């Protein structure tokens, strides 16, 4: 990815890019690189160096937390055109917990390294505002996830997950029961049992490799 391509991509983020001087734009470009991550590849964790800010060009990233026993809870996903900022937690004093970031798909990500991001936050108020905006958006996502876990029954949480997938990707959902369990912070057996109930109610068809939503109206009644 050459400098011209970087400028064309980063210029989409008008809330900070348009407020950079030419010198600052050059500095940002020199400290970004396009990286391709493979499905399931870990990008950021407590044991990996602070990566920096991830601007997703293509694909999808999953941000999650993990218990000492290895149980995962997905906080949110970052799709193409969105930004992952928890991967720069080492320069964000407000972030005091360990978050993990994996690539869900074959993902192309423009990475602004943590050193450059920290320098830009201290130097340019618009970059600082951009950082605060991204933190606020993701805090809202995390609170929505916590609300579901604490206050919603599991059948409603599963219905929300299926409905969101239906809206984004259509009626065929190609996630394993184990993967769905990780997203919802549950066990595979619980997911499989609830999907069987949904199948009996005529909401879905469950096969070995995919779940097909066959009655959107019935699914929405579960929300």
Coordinates of C-alpha atoms in Angstrom, one line a residue:
X1 CA 0.0 0.0 0.0
X2 CA 1.7 3.2 -1.2
X3 CA 1.4 6.6 0.3
X4 CA -1.3 7.7 -2.2
X5 CA -3.4 4.7 -1.3
X6 CA -3.0 5.3 2.4
X7 CA -4.1 9.0 2.0
X8 CA -7.1 7.9 -0.1
X9 CA -8.1 5.4 2.6
X10 CA -7.5 7.5 5.7
X11 CA -9.2 10.6 4.2
X12 CA -12.5 8.7 4.7
X13 CA -12.1 9.5 8.4
X14 CA -12.8 13.2 8.0
X15 CA -13.3 13.9 11.7
X16 CA -9.5 13.9 12.2
X17 CA -7.8 13.5 8.8
X18 CA -9.0 16.9 7.5
X19 CA -7.6 18.6 10.5
X20 CA -4.0 17.3 10.1
X21 CA -1.2 19.4 8.8
X22 CA 0.7 18.1 5.8
X23 CA 3.6 17.2 8.1
X24 CA 1.2 15.3 10.4
X25 CA -0.4 13.5 7.4
X26 CA 3.1 12.4 6.3
X27 CA 3.9 11.2 9.8
X28 CA 0.7 9.2 10.0
X29 CA 1.3 7.6 6.6
X30 CA 4.9 6.7 7.5
X31 CA 3.6 4.9 10.6
X32 CA 0.8 2.9 9.0
X33 CA 0.9 -0.3 7.1
X34 CA -1.6 -2.6 5.5
X35 CA -1.6 -6.1 7.1
X36 CA -3.6 -9.1 6.1
X37 CA -4.8 -11.3 8.9
X38 CA -6.1 -14.8 8.4
X39 CA -9.3 -16.2 9.9
X40 CA -8.9 -17.1 13.6
X41 CA -5.5 -15.2 13.8
X42 CA -5.0 -13.4 17.1
X43 CA -4.1 -9.8 16.6
X44 CA -4.0 -8.3 20.1
X45 CA -3.9 -9.8 23.6
X46 CA -2.3 -9.3 27.0
X47 CA 0.7 -11.3 25.8
X48 CA 1.2 -9.5 22.5
X49 CA 2.8 -6.1 22.1
X50 CA 0.4 -3.2 21.8
X51 CA -0.5 -3.1 18.1
X52 CA -2.1 0.3 17.6
X53 CA -5.3 1.5 16.0
X54 CA -6.8 -0.9 13.5
X55 CA -8.7 0.6 10.5
X56 CA -10.6 -2.3 9.0
X57 CA -10.4 -2.1 5.2
X58 CA -11.9 -5.6 4.5
X59 CA -13.2 -8.4 6.7
X60 CA -14.2 -8.5 10.3
X61 CA -12.5 -8.5 13.7
X62 CA -13.9 -9.9 17.0
X63 CA -13.1 -8.2 20.3
X64 CA -13.6 -10.3 23.4
X65 CA -12.6 -10.9 27.0
X66 CA -11.6 -14.2 28.5
X67 CA -11.8 -15.6 32.0
X68 CA -9.0 -17.4 33.8
X69 CA -10.7 -20.7 32.8
X70 CA -10.7 -19.8 29.2
X71 CA -14.3 -18.9 28.8
X72 CA -14.8 -16.2 26.1
X73 CA -17.4 -13.4 25.9
X74 CA -17.6 -11.4 22.7
X75 CA -17.9 -7.7 23.3
X76 CA -18.5 -6.6 19.8
X77 CA -17.3 -7.0 16.2
X78 CA -15.5 -4.5 14.0
X79 CA -16.5 -4.6 10.3
X80 CA -15.1 -3.0 7.2
X81 CA -15.1 0.8 7.5
X82 CA -14.9 0.7 11.3
X83 CA -12.1 1.2 13.8
X84 CA -10.8 -1.0 16.6
X85 CA -9.2 1.1 19.3
X86 CA -8.8 -1.4 22.2
X87 CA -5.8 -2.8 20.3
X88 CA -4.1 0.5 21.3
X89 CA -4.9 0.0 25.0
X90 CA -1.3 0.6 26.1
X91 CA -1.7 4.3 25.2
X92 CA -5.2 4.7 26.6
X93 CA -5.0 5.1 30.3
X94 CA -8.8 4.6 30.7
X95 CA -8.6 1.0 29.5
X96 CA -7.7 -1.1 32.5
X97 CA -8.8 -4.6 31.4
X98 CA -7.3 -7.1 29.0
X99 CA -9.2 -7.4 25.7
X100 CA -8.4 -9.8 22.9
X101 CA -8.8 -9.2 19.2
X102 CA -9.0 -11.9 16.6
X103 CA -9.6 -11.8 12.8
X104 CA -12.9 -13.5 12.0
X105 CA -12.3 -13.5 8.2
X106 CA -9.5 -12.9 5.8
X107 CA -9.1 -9.3 6.9
X108 CA -7.2 -6.4 5.4
X109 CA -6.4 -3.9 8.1
X110 CA -4.6 -0.5 8.0
X111 CA -2.6 -0.4 11.3
X112 CA -1.4 2.9 12.8
X113 CA 1.2 1.9 15.3
X114 CA 0.8 2.7 19.0
X115 CA 3.8 5.0 19.2
X116 CA 2.5 7.2 16.4
X117 CA -1.1 7.2 17.7
X118 CA 0.1 8.3 21.2
X119 CA 2.2 11.1 19.7
X120 CA -0.8 12.3 17.6
X121 CA -3.2 12.3 20.6
X122 CA -0.8 14.5 22.5
X123 CA -0.1 16.8 19.5
X124 CA -3.5 17.2 17.8
X125 CA -6.8 17.8 19.6
X126 CA -8.8 16.4 16.7
X127 CA -7.0 13.1 17.0
X128 CA -7.7 13.1 20.7
X129 CA -11.4 13.8 20.0
X130 CA -11.5 11.0 17.5
X131 CA -10.0 8.7 20.1
X132 CA -12.6 9.7 22.7
X133 CA -15.4 9.3 20.1
X134 CA -14.3 5.7 19.3
X135 CA -14.0 4.9 23.0
X136 CA -17.5 6.2 23.6
X137 CA -18.9 4.1 20.7
X138 CA -17.3 0.9 21.9
X139 CA -18.3 1.6 25.5
X140 CA -21.9 1.6 24.3
X141 CA -21.3 -1.7 22.5
X142 CA -19.9 -3.2 25.6
X143 CA -22.7 -2.0 27.8
X144 CA -25.2 -3.5 25.3
X145 CA -23.4 -6.8 25.6
X146 CA -23.4 -6.7 29.4
X147 CA -27.1 -5.7 29.4
X148 CA -27.9 -8.8 27.4
X149 CA -25.8 -11.1 29.6
X150 CA -27.2 -9.7 32.9
X151 CA -30.8 -9.1 32.1
X152 CA -31.9 -11.1 29.1
X153 CA -32.9 -14.7 29.0
X154 CA -30.7 -16.9 26.8
X155 CA -33.4 -17.6 24.2
X156 CA -33.7 -13.8 23.7
X157 CA -29.9 -13.4 23.5
X158 CA -29.7 -16.1 20.8
X159 CA -32.6 -14.6 18.9
X160 CA -30.9 -11.2 18.9
X161 CA -27.7 -12.8 17.6
X162 CA -29.6 -14.7 14.8
X163 CA -31.6 -11.6 13.9
X164 CA -28.4 -9.4 13.7
X165 CA -26.8 -12.0 11.5
X166 CA -29.9 -12.2 9.3
X167 CA -29.8 -8.4 8.7
X168 CA -26.1 -8.4 7.9
X169 CA -25.6 -11.6 6.0
X170 CA -28.9 -13.1 5.0
X171 CA -30.8 -16.1 6.2
X172 CA -27.9 -18.6 6.1
X173 CA -25.7 -18.4 9.1
X174 CA -22.4 -20.3 8.9
X175 CA -21.2 -20.4 12.4
X176 CA -20.7 -23.5 14.5
X177 CA -22.5 -24.0 17.8
X178 CA -19.2 -23.5 19.6
X179 CA -18.5 -20.2 17.8
X180 CA -22.0 -18.9 18.7
X181 CA -21.4 -20.0 22.3
X182 CA -18.2 -17.9 22.4
X183 CA -20.1 -14.9 21.1
X184 CA -22.8 -15.3 23.7
X185 CA -20.6 -16.3 26.6
X186 CA -22.3 -19.6 27.0
X187 CA -21.7 -23.4 26.5
X188 CA -22.0 -25.2 23.2
X189 CA -24.5 -27.6 24.7
X190 CA -26.8 -24.7 25.7
X191 CA -26.7 -23.2 22.2
X192 CA -27.4 -26.6 20.6
X193 CA -30.4 -27.2 23.0
X194 CA -31.9 -23.8 22.3
X195 CA -31.5 -24.1 18.6
X196 CA -33.4 -27.4 18.8
X197 CA -36.2 -25.5 20.5
X198 CA -36.1 -22.9 17.8
X199 CA -36.2 -25.6 15.1
X200 CA -39.2 -27.2 16.7
X201 CA -41.0 -23.8 16.7
X202 CA -40.3 -23.5 12.9
X203 CA -37.9 -20.6 13.3
X204 CA -34.7 -22.2 11.9
X205 CA -33.4 -25.3 10.2
X206 CA -30.3 -26.6 11.8
X207 CA -27.8 -28.7 9.8
X208 CA -24.2 -29.8 10.6
X209 CA -22.5 -26.8 9.0
X210 CA -25.1 -24.0 9.0
X211 CA -28.3 -22.6 10.4
X212 CA -31.0 -21.3 8.1
X213 CA -33.6 -18.8 9.4
X214 CA -36.9 -19.8 7.8
X215 CA -39.4 -17.6 9.7
X216 CA -38.3 -14.1 10.3
X217 CA -41.6 -13.1 11.9
X218 CA -41.4 -15.9 14.6
X219 CA -37.8 -15.0 15.2
X220 CA -38.7 -11.3 15.8
X221 CA -41.4 -12.4 18.3
X222 CA -38.5 -13.8 20.4
X223 CA -36.7 -10.4 20.5

